[in-house]
Structures are given as structure tokens and as C-alpha cells.
Coordinates of C-alpha atoms in Angstrom, one line a residue:
X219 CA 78.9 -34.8 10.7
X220 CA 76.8 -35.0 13.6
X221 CA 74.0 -32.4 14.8
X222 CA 75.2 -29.2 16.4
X223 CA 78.7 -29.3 14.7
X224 CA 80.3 -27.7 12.3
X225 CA 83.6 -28.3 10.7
X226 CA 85.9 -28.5 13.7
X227 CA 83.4 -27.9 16.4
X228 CA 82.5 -30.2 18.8
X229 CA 79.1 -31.7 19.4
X230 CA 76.6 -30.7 22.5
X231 CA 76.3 -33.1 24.9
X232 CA 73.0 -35.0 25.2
X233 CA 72.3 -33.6 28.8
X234 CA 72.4 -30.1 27.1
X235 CA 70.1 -30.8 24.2
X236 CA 67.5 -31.9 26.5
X237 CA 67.7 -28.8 28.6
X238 CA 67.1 -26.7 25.8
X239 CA 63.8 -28.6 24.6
X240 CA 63.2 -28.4 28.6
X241 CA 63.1 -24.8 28.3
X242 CA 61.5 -24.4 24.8
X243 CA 59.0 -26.6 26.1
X244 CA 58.1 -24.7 29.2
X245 CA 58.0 -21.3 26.8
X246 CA 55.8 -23.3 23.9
X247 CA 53.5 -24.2 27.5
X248 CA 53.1 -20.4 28.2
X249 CA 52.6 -19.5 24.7
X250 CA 49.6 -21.6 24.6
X251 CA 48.2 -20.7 28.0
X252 CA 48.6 -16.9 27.0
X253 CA 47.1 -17.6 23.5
X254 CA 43.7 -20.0 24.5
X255 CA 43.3 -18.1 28.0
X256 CA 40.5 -16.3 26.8
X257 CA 38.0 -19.1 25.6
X258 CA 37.8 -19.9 29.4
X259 CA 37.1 -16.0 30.3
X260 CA 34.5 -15.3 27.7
X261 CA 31.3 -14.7 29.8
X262 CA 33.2 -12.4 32.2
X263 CA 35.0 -10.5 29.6
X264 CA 31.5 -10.3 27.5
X265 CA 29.6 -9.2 30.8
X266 CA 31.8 -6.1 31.5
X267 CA 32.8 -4.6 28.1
X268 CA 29.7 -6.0 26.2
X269 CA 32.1 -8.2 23.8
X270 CA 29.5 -10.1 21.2
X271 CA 30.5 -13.8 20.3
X272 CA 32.1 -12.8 16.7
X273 CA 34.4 -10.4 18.2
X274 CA 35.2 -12.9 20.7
X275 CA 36.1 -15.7 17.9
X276 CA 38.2 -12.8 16.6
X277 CA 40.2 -12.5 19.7
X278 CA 41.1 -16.3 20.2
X279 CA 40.3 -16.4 16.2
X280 CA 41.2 -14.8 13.0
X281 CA 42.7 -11.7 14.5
X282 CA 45.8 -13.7 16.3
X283 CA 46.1 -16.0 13.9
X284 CA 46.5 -13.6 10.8
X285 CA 48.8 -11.6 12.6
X286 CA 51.1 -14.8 13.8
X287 CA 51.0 -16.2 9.7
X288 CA 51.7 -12.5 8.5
X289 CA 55.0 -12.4 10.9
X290 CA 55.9 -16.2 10.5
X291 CA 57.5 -16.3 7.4
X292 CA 59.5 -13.3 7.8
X293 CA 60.5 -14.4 11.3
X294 CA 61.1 -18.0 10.3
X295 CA 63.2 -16.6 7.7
X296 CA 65.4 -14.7 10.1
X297 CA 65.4 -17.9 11.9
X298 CA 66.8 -19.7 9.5
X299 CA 69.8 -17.4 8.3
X300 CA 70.5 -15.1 11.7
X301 CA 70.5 -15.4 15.8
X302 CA 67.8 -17.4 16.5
X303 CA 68.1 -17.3 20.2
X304 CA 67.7 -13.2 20.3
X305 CA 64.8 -13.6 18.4
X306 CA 62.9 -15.8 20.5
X307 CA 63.9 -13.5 23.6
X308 CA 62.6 -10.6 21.9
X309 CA 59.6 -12.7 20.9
X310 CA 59.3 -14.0 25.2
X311 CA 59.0 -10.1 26.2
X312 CA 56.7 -8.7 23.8
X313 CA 54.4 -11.2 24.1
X314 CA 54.1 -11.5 27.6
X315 CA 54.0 -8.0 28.4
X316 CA 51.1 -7.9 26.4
X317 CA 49.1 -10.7 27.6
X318 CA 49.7 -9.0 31.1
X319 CA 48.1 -5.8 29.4
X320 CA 45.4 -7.3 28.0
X321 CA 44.0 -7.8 31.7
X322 CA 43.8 -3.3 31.9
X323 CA 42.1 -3.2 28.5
X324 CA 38.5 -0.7 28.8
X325 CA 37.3 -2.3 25.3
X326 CA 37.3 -4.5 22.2
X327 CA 39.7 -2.5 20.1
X328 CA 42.7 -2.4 23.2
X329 CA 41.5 -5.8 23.7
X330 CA 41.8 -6.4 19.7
X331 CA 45.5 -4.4 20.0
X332 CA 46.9 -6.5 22.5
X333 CA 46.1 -9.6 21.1
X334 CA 47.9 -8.5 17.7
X335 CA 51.1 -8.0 19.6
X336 CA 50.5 -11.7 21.2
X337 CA 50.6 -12.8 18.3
X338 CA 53.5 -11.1 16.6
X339 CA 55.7 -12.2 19.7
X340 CA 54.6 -15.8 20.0
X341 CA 55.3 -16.2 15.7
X342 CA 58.6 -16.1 16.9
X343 CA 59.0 -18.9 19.3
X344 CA 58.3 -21.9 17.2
X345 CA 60.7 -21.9 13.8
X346 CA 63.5 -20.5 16.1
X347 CA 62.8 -23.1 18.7
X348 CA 62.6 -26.4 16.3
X349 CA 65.9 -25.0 14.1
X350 CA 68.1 -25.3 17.1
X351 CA 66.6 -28.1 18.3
X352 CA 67.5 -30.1 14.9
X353 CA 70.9 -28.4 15.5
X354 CA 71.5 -30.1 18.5
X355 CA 70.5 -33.6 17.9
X356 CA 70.9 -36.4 14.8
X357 CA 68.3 -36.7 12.4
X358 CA 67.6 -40.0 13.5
X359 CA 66.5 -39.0 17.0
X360 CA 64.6 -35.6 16.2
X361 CA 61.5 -37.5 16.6
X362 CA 61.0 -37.5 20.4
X363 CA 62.4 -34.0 21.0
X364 CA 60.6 -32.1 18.2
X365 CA 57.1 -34.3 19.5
X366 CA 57.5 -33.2 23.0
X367 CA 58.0 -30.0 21.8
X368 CA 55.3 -29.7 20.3
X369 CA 53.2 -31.9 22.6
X370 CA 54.3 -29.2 25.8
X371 CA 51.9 -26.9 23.2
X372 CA 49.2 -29.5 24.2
X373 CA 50.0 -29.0 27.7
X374 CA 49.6 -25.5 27.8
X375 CA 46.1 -25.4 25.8
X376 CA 45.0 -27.9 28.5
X377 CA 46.5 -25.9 31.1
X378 CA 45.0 -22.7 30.1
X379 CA 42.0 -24.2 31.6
X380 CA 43.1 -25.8 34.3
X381 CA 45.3 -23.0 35.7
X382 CA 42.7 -20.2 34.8
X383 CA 40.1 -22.3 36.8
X384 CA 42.9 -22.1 39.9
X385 CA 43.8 -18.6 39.4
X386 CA 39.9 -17.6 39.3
X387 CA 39.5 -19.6 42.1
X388 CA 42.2 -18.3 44.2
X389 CA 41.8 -15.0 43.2
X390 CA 37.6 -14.9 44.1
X391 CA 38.8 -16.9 47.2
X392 CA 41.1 -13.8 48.3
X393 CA 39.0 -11.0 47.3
X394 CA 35.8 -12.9 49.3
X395 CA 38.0 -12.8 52.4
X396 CA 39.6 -9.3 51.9
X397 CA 43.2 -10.1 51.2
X398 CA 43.1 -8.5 47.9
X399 CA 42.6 -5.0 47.8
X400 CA 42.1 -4.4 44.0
X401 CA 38.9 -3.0 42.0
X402 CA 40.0 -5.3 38.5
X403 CA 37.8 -8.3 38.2
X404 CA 39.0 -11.7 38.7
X405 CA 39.5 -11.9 35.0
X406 CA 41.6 -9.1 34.7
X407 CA 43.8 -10.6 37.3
X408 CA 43.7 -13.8 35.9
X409 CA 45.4 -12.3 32.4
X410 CA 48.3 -10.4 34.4
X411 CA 49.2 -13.4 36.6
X412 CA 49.3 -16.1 33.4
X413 CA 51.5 -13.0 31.3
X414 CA 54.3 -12.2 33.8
X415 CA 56.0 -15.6 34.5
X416 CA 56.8 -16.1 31.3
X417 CA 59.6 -12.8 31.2
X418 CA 61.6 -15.0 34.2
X419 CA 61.3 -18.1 31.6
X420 CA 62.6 -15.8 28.9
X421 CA 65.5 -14.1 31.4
X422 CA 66.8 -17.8 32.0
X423 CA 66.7 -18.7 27.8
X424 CA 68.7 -15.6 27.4
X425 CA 71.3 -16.4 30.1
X426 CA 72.2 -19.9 29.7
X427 CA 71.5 -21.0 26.1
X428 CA 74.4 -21.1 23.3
X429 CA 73.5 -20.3 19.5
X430 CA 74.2 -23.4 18.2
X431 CA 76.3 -23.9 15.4
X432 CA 74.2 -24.9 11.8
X433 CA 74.3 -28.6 11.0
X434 CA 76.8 -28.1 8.3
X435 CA 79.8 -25.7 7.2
X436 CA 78.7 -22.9 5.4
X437 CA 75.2 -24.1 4.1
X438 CA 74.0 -22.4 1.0
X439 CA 70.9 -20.3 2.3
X440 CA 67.5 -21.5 1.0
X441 CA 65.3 -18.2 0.1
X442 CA 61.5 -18.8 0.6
X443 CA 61.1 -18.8 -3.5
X444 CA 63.7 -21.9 -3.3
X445 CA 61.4 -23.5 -0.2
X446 CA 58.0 -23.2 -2.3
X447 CA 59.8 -24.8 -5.5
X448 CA 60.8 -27.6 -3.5
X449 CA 57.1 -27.8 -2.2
X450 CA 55.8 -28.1 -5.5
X451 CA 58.2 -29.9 -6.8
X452 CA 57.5 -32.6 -3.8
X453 CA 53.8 -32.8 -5.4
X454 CA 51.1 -33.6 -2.1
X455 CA 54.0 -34.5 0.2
X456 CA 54.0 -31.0 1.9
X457 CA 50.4 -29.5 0.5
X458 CA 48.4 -32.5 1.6
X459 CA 50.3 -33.5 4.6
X460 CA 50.2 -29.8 5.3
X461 CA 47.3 -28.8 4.1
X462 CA 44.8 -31.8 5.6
X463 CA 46.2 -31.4 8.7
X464 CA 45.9 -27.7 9.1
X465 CA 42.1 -28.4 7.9
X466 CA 41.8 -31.6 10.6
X467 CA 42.2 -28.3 13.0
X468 CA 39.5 -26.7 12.5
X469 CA 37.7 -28.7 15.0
X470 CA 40.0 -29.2 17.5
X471 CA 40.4 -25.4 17.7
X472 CA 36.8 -24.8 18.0
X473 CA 36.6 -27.0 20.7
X474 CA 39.5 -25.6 22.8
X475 CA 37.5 -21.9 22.0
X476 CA 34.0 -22.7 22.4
X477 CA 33.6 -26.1 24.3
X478 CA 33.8 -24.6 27.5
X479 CA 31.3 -21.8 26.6
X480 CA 29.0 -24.8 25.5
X481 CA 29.6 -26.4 28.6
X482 CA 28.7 -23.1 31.1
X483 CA 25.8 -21.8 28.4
X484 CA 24.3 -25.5 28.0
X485 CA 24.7 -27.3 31.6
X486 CA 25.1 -24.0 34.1
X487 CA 28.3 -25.1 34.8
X488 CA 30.4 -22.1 36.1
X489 CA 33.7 -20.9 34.3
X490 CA 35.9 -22.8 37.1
X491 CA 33.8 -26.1 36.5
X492 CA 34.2 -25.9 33.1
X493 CA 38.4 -25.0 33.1
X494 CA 38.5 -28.0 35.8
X495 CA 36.4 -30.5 33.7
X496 CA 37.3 -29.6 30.4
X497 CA 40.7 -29.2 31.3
X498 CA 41.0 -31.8 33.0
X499 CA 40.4 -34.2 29.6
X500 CA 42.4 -31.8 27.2
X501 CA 45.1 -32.0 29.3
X502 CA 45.0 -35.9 29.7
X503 CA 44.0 -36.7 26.2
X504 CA 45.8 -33.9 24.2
X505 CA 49.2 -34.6 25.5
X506 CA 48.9 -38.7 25.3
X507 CA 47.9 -38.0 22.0
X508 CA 50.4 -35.8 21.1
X509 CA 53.0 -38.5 22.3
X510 CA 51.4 -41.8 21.2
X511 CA 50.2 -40.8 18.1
X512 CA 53.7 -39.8 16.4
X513 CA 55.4 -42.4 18.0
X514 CA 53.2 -45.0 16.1
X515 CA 53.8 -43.4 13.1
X516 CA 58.0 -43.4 13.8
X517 CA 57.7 -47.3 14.2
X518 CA 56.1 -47.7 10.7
X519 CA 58.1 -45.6 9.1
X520 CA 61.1 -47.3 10.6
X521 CA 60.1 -50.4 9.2
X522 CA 59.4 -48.7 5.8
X523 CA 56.5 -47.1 5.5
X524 CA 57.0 -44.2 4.0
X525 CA 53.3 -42.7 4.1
X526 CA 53.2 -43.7 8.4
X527 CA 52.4 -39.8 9.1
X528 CA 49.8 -39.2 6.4
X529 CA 48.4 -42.7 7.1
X530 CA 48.3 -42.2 11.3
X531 CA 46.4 -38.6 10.4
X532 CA 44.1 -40.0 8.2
X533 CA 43.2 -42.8 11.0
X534 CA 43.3 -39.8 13.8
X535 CA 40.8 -38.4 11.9
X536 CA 38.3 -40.8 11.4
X537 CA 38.2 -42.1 14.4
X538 CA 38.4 -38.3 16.3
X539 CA 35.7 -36.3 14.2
X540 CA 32.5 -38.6 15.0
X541 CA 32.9 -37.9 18.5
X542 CA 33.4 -34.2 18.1
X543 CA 30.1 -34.1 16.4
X544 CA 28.4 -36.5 18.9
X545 CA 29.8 -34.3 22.4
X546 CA 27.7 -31.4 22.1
X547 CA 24.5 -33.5 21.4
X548 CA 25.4 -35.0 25.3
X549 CA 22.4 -35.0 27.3
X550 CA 24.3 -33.9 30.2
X551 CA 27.9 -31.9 31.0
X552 CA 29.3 -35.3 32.3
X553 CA 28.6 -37.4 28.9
X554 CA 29.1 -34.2 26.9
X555 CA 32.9 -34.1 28.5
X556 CA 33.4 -38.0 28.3
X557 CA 32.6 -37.6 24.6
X558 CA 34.9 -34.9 23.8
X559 CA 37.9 -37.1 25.7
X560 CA 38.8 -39.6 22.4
X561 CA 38.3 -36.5 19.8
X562 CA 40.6 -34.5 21.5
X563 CA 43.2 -37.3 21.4
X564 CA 42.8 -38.2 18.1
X565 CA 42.5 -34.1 16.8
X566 CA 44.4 -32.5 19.0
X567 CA 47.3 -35.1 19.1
X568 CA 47.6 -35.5 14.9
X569 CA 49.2 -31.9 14.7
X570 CA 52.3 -33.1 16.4
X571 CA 52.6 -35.4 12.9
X572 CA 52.4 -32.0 10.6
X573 CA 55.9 -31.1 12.3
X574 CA 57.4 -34.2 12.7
X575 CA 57.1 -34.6 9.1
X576 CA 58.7 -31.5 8.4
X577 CA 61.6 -32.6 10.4
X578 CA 61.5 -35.3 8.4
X579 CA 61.6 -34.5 5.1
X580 CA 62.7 -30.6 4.4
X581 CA 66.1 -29.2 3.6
X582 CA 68.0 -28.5 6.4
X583 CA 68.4 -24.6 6.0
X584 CA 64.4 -24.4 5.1
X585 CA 63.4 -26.1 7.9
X586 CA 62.2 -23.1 9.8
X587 CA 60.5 -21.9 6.7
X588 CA 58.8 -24.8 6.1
X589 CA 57.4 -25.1 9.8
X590 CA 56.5 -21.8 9.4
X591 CA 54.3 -22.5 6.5
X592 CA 52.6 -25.2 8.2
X593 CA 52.1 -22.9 10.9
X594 CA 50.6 -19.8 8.7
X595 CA 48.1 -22.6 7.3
X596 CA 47.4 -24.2 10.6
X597 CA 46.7 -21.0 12.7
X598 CA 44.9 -19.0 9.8
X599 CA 42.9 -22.1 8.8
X600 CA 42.4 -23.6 12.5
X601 CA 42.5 -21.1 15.1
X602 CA 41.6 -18.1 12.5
X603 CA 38.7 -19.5 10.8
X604 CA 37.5 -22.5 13.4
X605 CA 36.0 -20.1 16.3
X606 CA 34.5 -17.5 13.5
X607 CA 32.9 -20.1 11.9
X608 CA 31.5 -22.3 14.6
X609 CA 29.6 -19.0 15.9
X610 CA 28.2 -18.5 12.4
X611 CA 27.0 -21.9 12.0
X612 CA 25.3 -21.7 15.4
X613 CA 23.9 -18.1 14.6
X614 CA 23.0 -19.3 10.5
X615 CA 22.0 -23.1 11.2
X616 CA 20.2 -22.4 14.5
X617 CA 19.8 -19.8 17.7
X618 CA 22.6 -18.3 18.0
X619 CA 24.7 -17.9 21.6
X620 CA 22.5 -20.7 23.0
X621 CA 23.1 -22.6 20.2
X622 CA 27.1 -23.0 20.2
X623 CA 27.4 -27.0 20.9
X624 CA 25.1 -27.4 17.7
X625 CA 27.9 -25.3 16.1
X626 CA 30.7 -27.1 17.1
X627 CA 28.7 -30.4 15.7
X628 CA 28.1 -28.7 12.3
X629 CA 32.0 -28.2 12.2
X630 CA 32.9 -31.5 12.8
X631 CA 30.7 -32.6 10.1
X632 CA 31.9 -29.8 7.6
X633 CA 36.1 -29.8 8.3
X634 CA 36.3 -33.9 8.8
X635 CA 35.5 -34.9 5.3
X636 CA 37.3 -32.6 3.5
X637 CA 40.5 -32.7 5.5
X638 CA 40.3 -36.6 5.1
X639 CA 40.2 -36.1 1.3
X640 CA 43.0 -33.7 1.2
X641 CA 45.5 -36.0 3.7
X642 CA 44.6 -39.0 1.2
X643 CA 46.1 -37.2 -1.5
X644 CA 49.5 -36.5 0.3
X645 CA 49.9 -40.6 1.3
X646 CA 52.4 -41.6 -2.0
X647 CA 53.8 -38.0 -2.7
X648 CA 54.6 -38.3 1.1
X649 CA 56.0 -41.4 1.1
X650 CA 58.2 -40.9 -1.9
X651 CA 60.2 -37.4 -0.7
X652 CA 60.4 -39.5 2.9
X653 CA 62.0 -42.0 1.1
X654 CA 64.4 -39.2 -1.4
X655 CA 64.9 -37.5 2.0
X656 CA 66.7 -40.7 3.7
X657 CA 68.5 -41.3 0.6
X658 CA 70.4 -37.9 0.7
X659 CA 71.5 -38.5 4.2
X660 CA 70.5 -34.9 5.4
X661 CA 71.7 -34.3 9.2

């Protein structure tokens, strides 16, 4: 039975399975640039509502990503057993309305509120997304769409950057020549013009994409006990795959949040320099990354090699980590950003492997689940903890504020080893449910 069908229902065409992942893409793109817009706005935002550096990381940090884990599972559950397209619509709205709101908020607790409800929309995107995606394709060709899913995610983090540095621009560019009659500050403005696009995006989902049909007749429904049995039963396959590479994440995520910070605190380079050069790199490196990286892996594992994923994020790693801990030690901001360029393909491209494997080796009605997991571990572990804990290195190791590269190097030297360990580990448990997975010819 092929993907998208059920008994007596007739397959989507190719053209139309690509349009969705166009679209789902584009969404994921927003997502991002709403979610990692602020670590490009954090000297404006601190210099009008006197915002200190652990609140910040709590903004970009632990207080979106506790909120997106807490909903995941419950949403990825719905996902998996009701209309997945409603939910991401629902999910579109909410959280773009409140991106656009953060730009009126007077102080850290609307700030802090706002943020929350980001997060509670943008949980919903992702499981949804990837569960009609494997409805609509084979499981032998789920690797390119799900990567370029998940790679358009690497797009928008560079792009929050890069289009903040062009919205600043344009915005300071307008108010300078008195085209813009508006008391908010350029960062406010920048916040409402990165929220509201993304309700069109979410009009067009809800008008011209179908809930697909599930990959087989009547599936028995998988409960989230039944998906954490399987995970144990499956030994490291899913907690060390998982598990390392939600850990390998706490750098990259420090360094989309604080690197450029580092960049205007260290070198006096202003917030549009910064989104331009830093941006420039994440947005080159991140997405070849995310692209190469899984597509190595999927020739291995074609030609049997059932540990390719664990194996490729084990290389990623220790080849990425030493220069994330050598970039902030840069002399000067254009070494500093040259540095950065090969960690962020490495780091930032190996979490497109955590969902490829997924996609590879879970149940067909716990897929969504099982993304979601990853997702509750990457985000509470990555983006929670890997801002937070960067400014407390730089504020217990050394001087605080001024301090913030030295923070990003301690990370790198902290998260790299022990993610490495862990991702070891999950190489033959991997392998073996990879190879059990083929075996029971799931769609």
C-alpha cells in the first residue's frame, strides 16, 4: 500500500506532496524567524525596558522552550489520532498574533507572556507537519522531504538575522527621512512586521491542503505509554540518538542566541552588522548542512549501514565543537565570524539527522509522538538550558555581560564531550531497530 492511501483510496500525486512540504517549509521558516528574532534585538529591547541578560536567555531560552515540550506531547498526540491540518492552523494564528504583540509589550512579564503563547502555537507545527508529510510519500523517499523540512528551520534561524538586519534597516531608513509617523522603536516594528505574514501563510494552508488519509486502514492507535515501551525496548536507538543530539544543541543554540550579542558587545559592531554578518554564515552554513549532512548519512545506510545517522552526528560533532570554542577567542569580528562558519554546519546541520531517524525507524501511528519527544528534549535541553547557561558561565567563570564569547567557549567545551559520549552509545542499538524497522516493511 503506498503513502497517502488507504484501502481503496487513491494515492496523491508527487506534484502535490511537494507543495505541501513547500508550504510547511515556508511556515517551519517563520516559526524560526519569530522564535530566534529576539537574540538579534537584545541591546535595544535591554535599553528601553531594562531587560538583564538572564531574563533575556529566558525569553529565547527556557521560558519558550518549557512551554513548546509541555504542549508537544499532548499536541503530537492529537496529531497523531485527529485533524492534523486544523491543528496546525490554529497553531499559524496564535502564534503569530503573538509575535506581532510582543512588539507593544511595556515590560519583561508581557514580554515573558507573549513568548509563552509563541511557544504553545509553534508546538503545534512540527508533529502535525512531518505526519502528513510521511502520509503522502513512500518510506523510501521520506528522506529528502522530511530534511528540507527540517532544513527550511535552518533557513529561518539564519533569516531571523538577516531579515531583522533589513527590517531595522529599512525601518531607521524611513523614520530618519519622515515617512514613518510612529513613536514605537525600530524594534518594536521589527517584531509586528516578522509576526503578521505568517497569518496569510496560514490562510493559504487552510484553503488548499487535504487531510490526508493515514498510511494504513484503520491503524491500531499507539498511546504515548505504548511509544515509551517501544523506546525502551529499542535500548540507545532512540535515547542516545535522541538524547546526544538534543545535547550536541546546546551550543548551536547558544550561538544563534548570544553570538550576535558577542559580536556587537566585543567588536562594536551594530545590531544590523551583526544580523548581516552573522546571518549571512548561518544562513549559508546551516542550511548546506542541514542538506549535506543527512544525505551522507542516507547513502551509508543504503549500502547497509545501519548506525549512518548516529555515526554522521558523532563526526558533526567532533569536527563542529572545536571551532565553536575557538570563534569567540577571534582577535577580530571578521575571524571571529569565519570561525563560527564550519561549527554552525557541522552543529547546526546534525539536528536534521535526529528527525530523519525518527522517520526512519518509529511506528507509523507514533511517529508524531516520537518527533515530539525529540523535540521536548531538544528545545528544553538546547534552546531552554543553552542561552541560561552560557550567561551563567560568562557571569560565574568571568565578567559577566562583557564576557559572553568566553561563555559561549566554556559551552562548547562542557556540551561537546558529553553529547559525543551519549551519541556513541546509541551507534548498535541504532543500527539494530534500523535494520528490525526495514524488515517489517512499515509504509
Amino acid at each position: 500500500m503506498t503513502a497517502g492511501t488507504e484501502a481503496g483510496g487513491a494515492a496523491p500525486s508527487r506534484g502535490y506532496g511537494w507543495y505541501v512540504v513547500g508550504l510547511v517549509c515556508a511556515l517551519y521558516v517563520l516559526s524560526y524567524l519569530d522564535r530566534l528574532i529576539l537574540g538579534l534585538l537584545v541591546q535595544p529591547i535591554q535599553a528601553e525596558i531594562s531587560v538583564t541578560d538572564t531574563q533575556m536567555s529566558l525569553l529565547f531560552g527556557m521560558a519558550f522552550a518549557g512551554v513548546f515540550a509541555i504542549a508537544g506531547l499532548p499536541l503530537a498526540r492529537i496529531a497523531d489520532t485527529r485533524n492534523r491540518k486544523g491543528l496546525i492552523v490554529i497553531g499559524v494564528v496564535i502564534w503569530c498574533v503573538l509575535t506581532a504583540a510582543s512588539g507593544f509589550a511595556r515590560d519583561f512579564p508581557t514580554l515573558l507572556a507573549c513568548r509563552i503563547g509563541v511557544a504553545a502555537g509553534e508546538a503545534a507545527l512540527l508533529p502535525a507537519a512531518l505526519s502528513i508529510i510521511s502520509d503522502l510519500f513512500p518510506r523510501q523517499r521520506r528522506s529528502l522531504p522530511v530534511s528540507m523540512v527540517m532544513t527550511s528551520g535552518m533557513v529561518g534561524a539564519s533569516a531571523s538575522f538577516l531579515i531583522g538586519a533589513v527590517i531595522i534597516d529599512l525601518i531607521v531608513g524611513l523614520m530618519a527621512a519622515g515617512h514613518l509617523a510612529t513613536t514605537l522603536a525600530p524594534w518594536r516594528l521589527t517584531l509586528i512586521a516578522v509576526g503578521l505574514p505568517g497569518l496569510l501563510l496560514g490562510l493559504l494552508f487552510a484553503a488548499t491542503v487535504k487531510e490526508p488519509p493515514r498510511t494504513a486502514a484503520k491503524p491500531e492507535e499507539v498511546s504515548l505509554k505504548q511509544s515509551w515501551r517501544h523506546m525502551v525496548d529499542s535500548g540507545w536507538a532512540y535515547f542516545g540518538m535522541l538524547g546526544g543530539i538534543a545535547l550536541l544543541t546546546l551550543i548551536p543554540f547558544s550561538l544563534s542566541a548570544w553570538f550576535p550579542t558577542f559580536l556587537i558587545r566585543q567588536y562594536g559592531l551594530t545590531a544590523q552588522e551583526a544580523g548581516y554578518s552573522f546571518g549571512g554564515v548561518f544562513a549559508l552554513c546551516a542550511v548546506s548542512g542541514s542538506l549535506i549532512l543527512p544525505w551522507i548519512a542516507d547513502r551509508l545506510a543504503k549500502r547497509g549501514r545501519g548506525d549512518a545517522l548516529p555515526s554522521m552526528a558523532v563526526l558533526a560533532l567532533v569536527l563542529g565543537a572545536p571551532f565553536a570554542f575557538f570563534a569567540p577567542l577571534a582577535a577580530d569580528a571578521q575571524t571571529a565570524v569565519l570561525l563560527v562558519a564550519p561549527a554552525v554546519f557541522f552543529l547546526a546541520g546534525a539536528p536534521t539527522l535526529a528527525t530523519v531517524a525518527v522517520h526512519m525507524i518509529a511506528p507509523s501511528r507514533a511517529r508524531a509522538q516520537m518527533q515530539s519527544i525529540y523535540l521536548m528534549l531538544a528545545n528544553i535541553i538546547g534552546l531552554g538550558m543553552g542561552p541560561t547557561i552560557t550567561v551563567f558561565l560568562s557571569e560565574w567563570l568571568f565578567d559577566g555581560p562583557s564576557d559572553i564569547g568566553l561563555g559561549l567557549t566554556a559551552m562548547a567545551a562542557l556540551a561537546g564531550p558529553v553529547a559525543l559520549v551519549v551519541l556513541f552509545l546509541a551507534r548498535k542499538d541504532f543500527a539494530r531497530r534500523f535494520h528490525e524497522s526495514a524488515q517489517e516493511g512499515q509504509a
